[in-house]
CSV table of C-alpha atoms in Angstrom, one decimal:
chain,number,residue,atom,x,y,z
A,1,MET,CA,-31.3,22.2,28.3
A,2,ASN,CA,-28.6,23.8,30.2
A,3,PRO,CA,-25.5,21.8,30.9
A,4,SER,CA,-25.1,21.3,35.1
A,5,THR,CA,-23.1,19.4,36.9
A,6,PRO,CA,-24.2,15.6,37.2
A,7,ALA,CA,-25.7,14.0,40.9
A,8,PRO,CA,-23.4,12.0,42.5
A,9,ALA,CA,-23.7,8.0,41.6
A,10,SER,CA,-26.4,5.9,42.5
A,11,PRO,CA,-27.1,2.8,43.8
A,12,ALA,CA,-26.4,0.3,40.8
A,13,SER,CA,-30.2,-1.2,41.3
A,14,ALA,CA,-31.8,2.2,41.2
A,15,ALA,CA,-33.0,3.2,37.8
A,16,PRO,CA,-31.9,6.6,37.1
A,17,ALA,CA,-34.5,10.2,37.2
A,18,PHE,CA,-34.5,9.9,33.3
A,19,THR,CA,-37.9,8.8,32.0
A,20,GLY,CA,-38.0,9.2,28.4
A,21,GLY,CA,-37.6,11.5,25.5
A,22,PRO,CA,-35.1,13.0,23.7
A,23,PRO,CA,-31.3,12.7,25.1
A,24,VAL,CA,-30.0,14.8,27.9
A,25,ARG,CA,-27.3,16.6,28.0
A,26,GLU,CA,-24.9,17.4,31.4
A,27,LEU,CA,-21.7,18.8,31.7
A,28,CYS,CA,-19.7,16.0,34.0
A,29,PRO,CA,-16.5,16.6,35.6
A,30,ASP,CA,-13.3,14.7,34.1
A,31,ALA,CA,-15.8,12.8,31.5
A,32,GLY,CA,-16.8,15.8,29.1
A,33,GLU,CA,-20.4,15.9,28.6
A,34,ARG,CA,-22.9,12.6,29.8
A,35,TRP,CA,-25.6,12.5,27.7
A,36,THR,CA,-28.9,10.0,29.1
A,37,PHE,CA,-31.5,8.2,26.6
A,38,GLY,CA,-33.8,5.7,26.4
A,39,PHE,CA,-37.8,4.2,26.1
A,40,PRO,CA,-39.6,4.3,29.1
A,41,GLY,CA,-39.9,0.6,30.2
A,42,GLY,CA,-36.8,-0.3,28.5
A,43,LEU,CA,-33.1,0.4,28.4
A,44,THR,CA,-31.7,3.9,29.8
A,45,ALA,CA,-27.7,4.6,28.9
A,46,GLU,CA,-25.7,7.1,30.0
A,47,VAL,CA,-22.6,7.9,27.4
A,48,HIS,CA,-19.6,10.1,28.2
A,49,THR,CA,-18.1,11.5,25.2
A,50,ARG,CA,-14.3,11.8,26.8
A,51,GLY,CA,-13.7,8.3,25.1
A,52,ALA,CA,-16.9,8.0,23.7
A,53,ARG,CA,-18.0,6.2,27.2
A,54,LEU,CA,-21.1,3.6,27.3
A,55,HIS,CA,-20.9,4.8,31.0
A,56,ALA,CA,-24.1,2.7,32.2
A,57,LEU,CA,-26.8,1.0,31.0
A,58,TRP,CA,-30.2,0.2,32.7
A,59,VAL,CA,-31.7,-3.5,31.9
A,60,PRO,CA,-34.9,-4.5,33.6
A,61,ASP,CA,-34.7,-8.1,34.8
A,62,ARG,CA,-37.3,-10.5,34.6
A,63,HIS,CA,-39.6,-8.9,36.9
A,64,GLY,CA,-39.4,-5.4,35.3
A,65,THR,CA,-36.7,-4.2,37.5
A,66,PRO,CA,-33.9,-2.2,36.4
A,67,ALA,CA,-30.0,-2.4,37.3
A,68,ASP,CA,-26.7,-0.8,36.2
A,69,VAL,CA,-25.3,-3.7,34.2
A,70,VAL,CA,-22.0,-1.8,32.8
A,71,LEU,CA,-19.0,-1.8,35.1
A,72,SER,CA,-17.6,1.7,35.4
A,73,PRO,CA,-15.4,3.3,38.0
A,74,ARG,CA,-17.4,5.7,40.8
A,75,ASP,CA,-14.7,8.3,40.1
A,76,PRO,CA,-15.0,9.6,36.7
A,77,ALA,CA,-11.1,10.4,36.6
A,78,LEU,CA,-10.0,6.6,37.2
A,79,THR,CA,-10.7,6.4,33.1
A,80,ALA,CA,-7.3,8.1,32.5
A,81,THR,CA,-5.5,5.6,34.6
A,82,THR,CA,-6.4,2.2,36.5
A,83,ALA,CA,-9.9,1.7,34.3
A,84,ARG,CA,-8.9,3.8,31.5
A,85,TYR,CA,-10.7,0.9,29.2
A,86,PHE,CA,-13.7,0.7,31.0
A,87,GLY,CA,-17.0,1.6,28.2
A,88,SER,CA,-14.9,3.5,25.9
A,89,THR,CA,-14.6,3.5,22.0
A,90,VAL,CA,-11.1,2.1,21.5
A,91,GLY,CA,-8.6,2.8,18.2
A,92,ARG,CA,-7.6,3.3,15.9
A,93,TYR,CA,-6.2,-0.5,16.4
A,94,ALA,CA,-8.6,-2.4,19.2
A,95,ASN,CA,-6.3,-5.1,20.3
A,96,ARG,CA,-2.6,-5.5,19.3
A,97,ILE,CA,-0.2,-4.6,17.0
A,98,ALA,CA,3.1,-6.8,17.5
A,99,HIS,CA,6.3,-4.5,18.7
A,100,GLY,CA,3.7,-1.8,17.5
A,101,ARG,CA,5.0,-2.0,14.4
A,102,PHE,CA,3.5,-2.7,10.7
A,103,SER,CA,4.2,-1.5,6.9
A,104,LEU,CA,2.2,-1.2,4.4
A,105,GLY,CA,4.2,-1.4,0.5
A,106,THR,CA,7.4,-0.3,1.0
A,107,GLU,CA,6.9,2.1,4.6
A,108,THR,CA,7.1,0.9,8.1
A,109,TYR,CA,5.3,3.1,10.8
A,110,GLN,CA,6.6,2.5,14.3
A,111,LEU,CA,3.6,3.0,16.9
A,112,THR,CA,3.2,4.2,20.2
A,113,THR,CA,3.9,1.0,22.3
A,114,GLN,CA,2.8,0.0,26.0
A,115,GLU,CA,2.0,-3.3,27.3
A,116,GLY,CA,5.7,-5.6,26.8
A,117,GLY,CA,6.6,-3.0,24.3
A,118,HIS,CA,3.6,-3.9,22.0
A,119,SER,CA,0.7,-1.2,21.4
A,120,LEU,CA,-2.7,-1.5,22.6
A,121,HIS,CA,-6.0,-0.5,21.7
A,122,GLY,CA,-4.3,2.7,19.4
A,123,GLY,CA,-1.3,3.1,21.4
A,124,THR,CA,-0.5,5.4,24.4
A,125,ASP,CA,-2.9,8.3,23.5
A,126,GLY,CA,-5.7,5.8,21.9
A,127,PHE,CA,-8.8,7.5,20.8
A,128,ASP,CA,-10.5,6.2,24.6
A,129,THR,CA,-8.8,9.5,26.2
A,130,ARG,CA,-10.5,12.0,23.0
A,131,LEU,CA,-12.8,14.6,24.2
A,132,TRP,CA,-15.6,13.3,21.1
A,133,GLU,CA,-17.9,16.3,19.7
A,134,ALA,CA,-21.3,14.9,20.3
A,135,GLU,CA,-25.4,15.7,18.8
A,136,SER,CA,-28.4,13.6,19.8
A,137,VAL,CA,-30.5,11.4,17.6
A,138,HIS,CA,-34.2,11.0,18.8
A,139,THR,CA,-37.2,8.2,16.2
A,140,PRO,CA,-40.0,6.8,17.6
A,141,GLU,CA,-38.0,3.5,17.1
A,142,TRP,CA,-34.2,4.8,18.0
A,143,THR,CA,-32.6,7.3,20.6
A,144,GLY,CA,-29.3,8.4,21.3
A,145,VAL,CA,-25.7,9.5,20.4
A,146,LEU,CA,-23.6,10.5,17.4
A,147,LEU,CA,-20.1,11.1,18.4
A,148,HIS,CA,-17.2,12.2,16.2
A,149,LEU,CA,-13.4,12.5,16.5
A,150,ARG,CA,-10.8,13.3,14.0
A,151,SER,CA,-7.5,11.6,14.4
A,152,PRO,CA,-4.5,13.6,12.3
A,153,ASP,CA,-1.9,12.0,10.3
A,154,GLY,CA,0.7,10.6,12.4
A,155,ASP,CA,-1.8,9.8,15.6
A,156,GLN,CA,0.1,7.8,17.8
A,157,GLY,CA,2.5,6.9,14.5
A,158,PHE,CA,-0.5,5.8,12.3
A,159,PRO,CA,-0.9,7.2,8.8
A,160,GLY,CA,-3.4,9.1,7.6
A,161,ASN,CA,-5.6,12.0,9.0
A,162,LEU,CA,-9.1,9.9,10.2
A,163,ASP,CA,-12.3,10.8,10.4
A,164,VAL,CA,-14.5,9.0,12.6
A,165,THR,CA,-18.1,8.1,13.5
A,166,VAL,CA,-19.7,6.2,16.3
A,167,SER,CA,-23.5,6.5,17.1
A,168,CYS,CA,-24.8,4.6,20.4
A,169,LEU,CA,-28.5,4.1,20.2
A,170,VAL,CA,-31.2,2.2,22.0
A,171,GLY,CA,-33.7,0.8,20.1
A,172,ARG,CA,-37.8,0.8,21.7
A,173,GLU,CA,-36.9,-3.6,21.2
A,174,ASP,CA,-34.6,-3.2,24.0
A,175,GLU,CA,-31.4,-2.7,21.8
A,176,LEU,CA,-28.3,-1.3,21.9
A,177,ALA,CA,-26.6,-0.5,19.3
A,178,PHE,CA,-23.2,0.8,18.1
A,179,SER,CA,-22.4,1.5,14.7
A,180,TYR,CA,-18.7,2.9,13.3
A,181,ALA,CA,-17.8,5.1,10.0
A,182,ALA,CA,-14.5,6.3,9.1
A,183,VAL,CA,-12.7,8.5,6.1
A,184,THR,CA,-8.9,8.3,5.6
A,185,ASP,CA,-6.8,10.4,3.0
A,186,ALA,CA,-4.1,7.7,2.9
A,187,PRO,CA,-3.7,4.1,3.5
A,188,THR,CA,-4.3,3.2,7.6
A,189,PRO,CA,-5.0,0.3,9.5
A,190,VAL,CA,-8.3,0.9,11.0
A,191,ASN,CA,-10.4,-1.2,13.8
A,192,LEU,CA,-12.9,0.0,16.2
A,193,THR,CA,-14.6,-1.5,19.3
A,194,ASN,CA,-16.5,-0.7,22.7
A,195,HIS,CA,-14.8,-1.9,25.3
A,196,ALA,CA,-18.0,-2.3,28.2
A,197,TYR,CA,-17.5,-4.7,31.0
A,198,PHE,CA,-21.1,-6.5,31.5
A,199,ASN,CA,-22.3,-7.8,35.0
A,200,LEU,CA,-25.8,-8.9,34.0
A,201,GLU,CA,-27.0,-9.2,38.1
A,202,GLY,CA,-25.7,-5.8,38.0
A,203,GLU,CA,-22.0,-4.2,38.5
A,204,GLY,CA,-21.0,-4.3,41.9
A,205,SER,CA,-22.9,-7.5,42.9
A,206,GLY,CA,-20.6,-9.4,42.9
A,207,ASP,CA,-18.4,-12.0,40.1
A,208,ILE,CA,-20.1,-13.3,36.9
A,209,LEU,CA,-19.0,-16.8,37.6
A,210,GLY,CA,-22.9,-17.6,37.7
A,211,HIS,CA,-23.2,-16.4,34.5
A,212,GLU,CA,-23.4,-18.3,30.9
A,213,LEU,CA,-21.7,-18.1,27.7
A,214,ALA,CA,-22.4,-19.5,24.1
A,215,VAL,CA,-19.8,-17.9,21.5
A,216,ASP,CA,-20.5,-18.9,18.1
A,217,ALA,CA,-17.4,-19.5,17.2
A,218,SER,CA,-15.2,-23.2,15.2
A,219,HIS,CA,-12.5,-21.3,16.2
A,220,TYR,CA,-9.9,-19.3,18.3
A,221,THR,CA,-6.2,-17.4,18.7
A,222,PRO,CA,-3.9,-19.1,20.4
A,223,VAL,CA,-1.7,-16.3,21.7
A,224,ASP,CA,2.1,-16.2,23.7
A,225,ALA,CA,2.8,-15.0,27.1
A,226,ASP,CA,2.1,-11.1,25.7
A,227,LEU,CA,-1.1,-12.0,23.8
A,228,ILE,CA,0.4,-11.4,20.9
A,229,PRO,CA,-1.1,-14.5,18.0
A,230,SER,CA,1.1,-17.6,18.2
A,231,GLY,CA,0.6,-19.3,15.0
A,232,ASP,CA,-2.8,-20.2,12.9
A,233,HIS,CA,-6.1,-20.2,14.4
A,234,LEU,CA,-7.0,-23.7,16.4
A,235,PRO,CA,-10.2,-25.7,16.1
A,236,VAL,CA,-11.9,-24.9,19.3
A,237,ALA,CA,-13.1,-28.4,19.3
A,238,GLY,CA,-11.7,-30.9,22.4
A,239,THR,CA,-10.1,-27.3,24.2
A,240,ALA,CA,-11.3,-24.8,26.4
A,241,PHE,CA,-12.4,-22.7,24.0
A,242,ASP,CA,-15.2,-24.5,23.1
A,243,LEU,CA,-18.2,-22.3,23.7
A,244,ARG,CA,-20.9,-23.1,21.0
A,245,ARG,CA,-23.3,-25.0,23.3
A,246,PRO,CA,-23.9,-22.6,26.4
A,247,LEU,CA,-21.7,-23.4,29.3
A,248,GLY,CA,-21.7,-21.7,32.6
A,249,ILE,CA,-18.7,-19.4,33.3
A,250,ALA,CA,-17.5,-21.1,36.4
A,251,GLU,CA,-17.2,-24.2,34.5
A,252,ALA,CA,-15.7,-22.4,31.5
A,253,LEU,CA,-12.3,-21.2,33.1
A,254,ALA,CA,-12.3,-24.7,35.3
A,255,ARG,CA,-11.2,-26.4,31.9
A,256,PRO,CA,-7.6,-27.4,31.4
A,257,GLY,CA,-5.8,-24.8,29.0
A,258,ALA,CA,-8.5,-22.0,30.0
A,259,ASP,CA,-5.7,-21.0,32.8
A,260,GLY,CA,-8.1,-19.1,34.7
A,261,GLY,CA,-9.1,-16.5,31.9
A,262,TYR,CA,-10.0,-15.7,28.4
A,263,ASP,CA,-8.5,-12.6,26.8
A,264,HIS,CA,-9.0,-14.4,23.1
A,265,ASN,CA,-10.2,-13.4,19.9
A,266,PHE,CA,-12.5,-16.7,19.0
A,267,VAL,CA,-13.2,-16.2,15.0
A,268,LEU,CA,-16.7,-15.6,13.3
A,269,SER,CA,-18.3,-16.9,10.1
A,270,PRO,CA,-19.7,-13.6,8.8
A,271,ARG,CA,-21.9,-13.1,6.3
A,272,ALA,CA,-21.5,-12.5,2.5
A,273,ASP,CA,-24.2,-9.6,2.5
A,274,GLY,CA,-22.4,-7.9,5.4
A,275,ALA,CA,-25.5,-8.5,7.3
A,276,LEU,CA,-25.6,-8.8,10.6
A,277,ARG,CA,-24.9,-12.8,12.9
A,278,ARG,CA,-24.9,-14.1,16.0
A,279,ALA,CA,-21.7,-13.5,17.9
A,280,ALA,CA,-22.2,-14.8,21.5
A,281,VAL,CA,-24.6,-14.9,24.3
A,282,LEU,CA,-24.3,-14.2,28.2
A,283,HIS,CA,-26.9,-14.8,30.2
A,284,ALA,CA,-27.6,-14.4,33.7
A,285,PRO,CA,-29.6,-17.3,35.4
A,286,ALA,CA,-30.3,-15.4,38.7
A,287,THR,CA,-31.8,-12.1,37.4
A,288,GLY,CA,-33.0,-13.5,34.0
A,289,ARG,CA,-31.1,-11.3,31.9
A,290,ARG,CA,-29.9,-12.6,28.2
A,291,MET,CA,-27.7,-10.0,26.1
A,292,GLU,CA,-27.2,-11.6,22.5
A,293,VAL,CA,-24.5,-10.2,20.4
A,294,LEU,CA,-24.8,-9.3,17.3
A,295,THR,CA,-22.3,-8.0,14.2
A,296,THR,CA,-20.9,-7.5,11.1
A,297,GLU,CA,-17.5,-8.2,12.2
A,298,PRO,CA,-15.4,-11.0,11.8
A,299,GLY,CA,-14.3,-12.4,14.9
A,300,ILE,CA,-15.0,-11.4,18.7
A,301,GLN,CA,-12.5,-10.9,21.8
A,302,VAL,CA,-13.7,-12.8,25.0
A,303,TYR,CA,-12.0,-11.3,27.8
A,304,SER,CA,-12.5,-12.3,31.7
A,305,ALA,CA,-11.4,-9.5,33.9
A,306,GLY,CA,-9.4,-11.4,35.6
A,307,GLN,CA,-6.7,-9.4,36.4
A,308,PHE,CA,-9.1,-7.3,38.2
A,309,ASP,CA,-7.5,-6.8,41.4
A,310,GLY,CA,-10.0,-4.3,43.5
A,311,THR,CA,-8.3,-1.6,43.0
A,312,VAL,CA,-11.0,0.1,40.6
A,313,LEU,CA,-14.0,1.1,43.0
A,314,GLY,CA,-17.2,1.3,41.3
A,315,LYS,CA,-20.5,3.3,40.8
A,316,SER,CA,-22.1,0.7,44.0
A,317,GLY,CA,-19.0,1.6,46.1
A,318,THR,CA,-18.0,-2.3,45.5
A,319,PRO,CA,-14.0,-3.1,44.3
A,320,TYR,CA,-13.7,-5.0,41.3
A,321,ARG,CA,-11.8,-8.0,41.8
A,322,ALA,CA,-11.5,-11.0,39.1
A,323,GLY,CA,-14.5,-12.0,37.8
A,324,ALA,CA,-16.2,-8.9,38.4
A,325,GLY,CA,-17.5,-8.5,34.5
A,326,ILE,CA,-17.2,-9.6,31.1
A,327,ALA,CA,-15.9,-7.9,27.8
A,328,LEU,CA,-17.4,-9.0,24.7
A,329,GLU,CA,-15.5,-6.8,22.0
A,330,THR,CA,-16.6,-7.7,18.5
A,331,GLN,CA,-13.6,-6.5,15.7
A,332,HIS,CA,-10.9,-7.6,13.5
A,333,PHE,CA,-8.6,-10.0,14.7
A,334,PRO,CA,-5.4,-8.9,16.9
A,335,ASP,CA,-2.0,-7.8,14.9
A,336,SER,CA,-4.0,-8.3,11.5
A,337,PRO,CA,-1.4,-6.2,9.9
A,338,ASN,CA,1.1,-8.3,10.6
A,339,ARG,CA,-0.9,-11.4,9.3
A,340,PRO,CA,-1.5,-11.1,5.7
A,341,ASP,CA,-3.5,-14.0,5.8
A,342,ASP,CA,-6.1,-12.6,8.0
A,343,PRO,CA,-9.0,-10.3,6.8
A,344,SER,CA,-7.8,-7.2,6.3
A,345,THR,CA,-8.0,-4.3,8.3
A,346,VAL,CA,-6.2,-1.4,5.8
A,347,LEU,CA,-8.6,1.4,5.0
A,348,LEU,CA,-7.7,3.0,1.4
A,349,PRO,CA,-8.8,6.6,0.5
A,350,GLY,CA,-11.7,6.9,-1.5
A,351,GLU,CA,-13.1,3.7,0.8
A,352,GLU,CA,-15.2,3.8,4.3
A,353,TYR,CA,-14.8,1.4,6.8
A,354,ARG,CA,-18.2,0.6,8.1
A,355,SER,CA,-19.1,-2.0,11.1
A,356,ARG,CA,-22.1,-2.5,13.2
A,357,THR,CA,-22.6,-4.2,16.4
A,358,VAL,CA,-26.1,-4.5,18.2
A,359,LEU,CA,-26.6,-5.9,22.2
A,360,ARG,CA,-30.3,-7.2,21.9
A,361,PHE,CA,-31.8,-7.9,25.6
A,362,ARG,CA,-34.3,-10.5,26.7
A,363,THR,CA,-35.2,-12.0,30.0
A,364,SER,CA,-35.7,-15.4,30.7
A,365,ALA,CA,-38.4,-17.2,33.3
């Protein structure tokens, strides 16, 4: 197919023109390539190669009517500034590393830093800013893209050359699967995730306070004012972080200790065989859309977007204000390179980093 300039953004409730078949590639200003893929009557995704970014995901509601449930800016250029992490693949290290420093053996490494002098999502020029290479995948059961990136030795201060592959595939059974792989030629921390914000009533429809959330975690990670872990993982029982049973988000955020929002790591219990296990469930009773999050990762960062202030104008033309969406980022724990009791994030030469997360969509009556 000849690359072409994309059409203007459609309303959030409108389905894309794509009707199935192999992934379609187009050139997209400020976003690299735009790839659209899916199955008729099911999910349709749009991925941009700048940032290996999930830009849109159309999901049918209980009546079969699709809506785009992923928050993204109307102007793709904003992904370089105020909407930097929306839908992106973040790395080398998702979440925070305190003061941007860690040690491996006898060597101490200093990373580029941002918020409060800490490293966030890989540094000032993380994977979300890069133009990834892409190729299509299409089988009877899965369709989507493979994205490739080389991060050179010293990138943002990290040691070793790192070769990364991310796949983003839609399944015929209404699943969206992210698979991550990486190899290195020197020991280096690696922690990758996708940073999409979801609103299962449709992006631009308002806030997610009417959604219900469950997180299958018995412990969470308390943080200080800079969102750096402040101590041991604590039990969720009796706290604002007990989401082991589905709870309305408005009710959850009103609990003492929630302070109006979540931006916390929840500690999961991965299966010993490395298989997928359920981490969370997000449900919008108004539309019936239900998203189950399954992962091989030991943690999930829940961010309720309480800091959104309307600066970013969404695809449908609506300003994104506090609670416009929620991010459920499957990953290892924040600041693990400086916390030896946490699961290790260090990748060694001769090893292969692997991680997989599946978003399974269903509808309720």
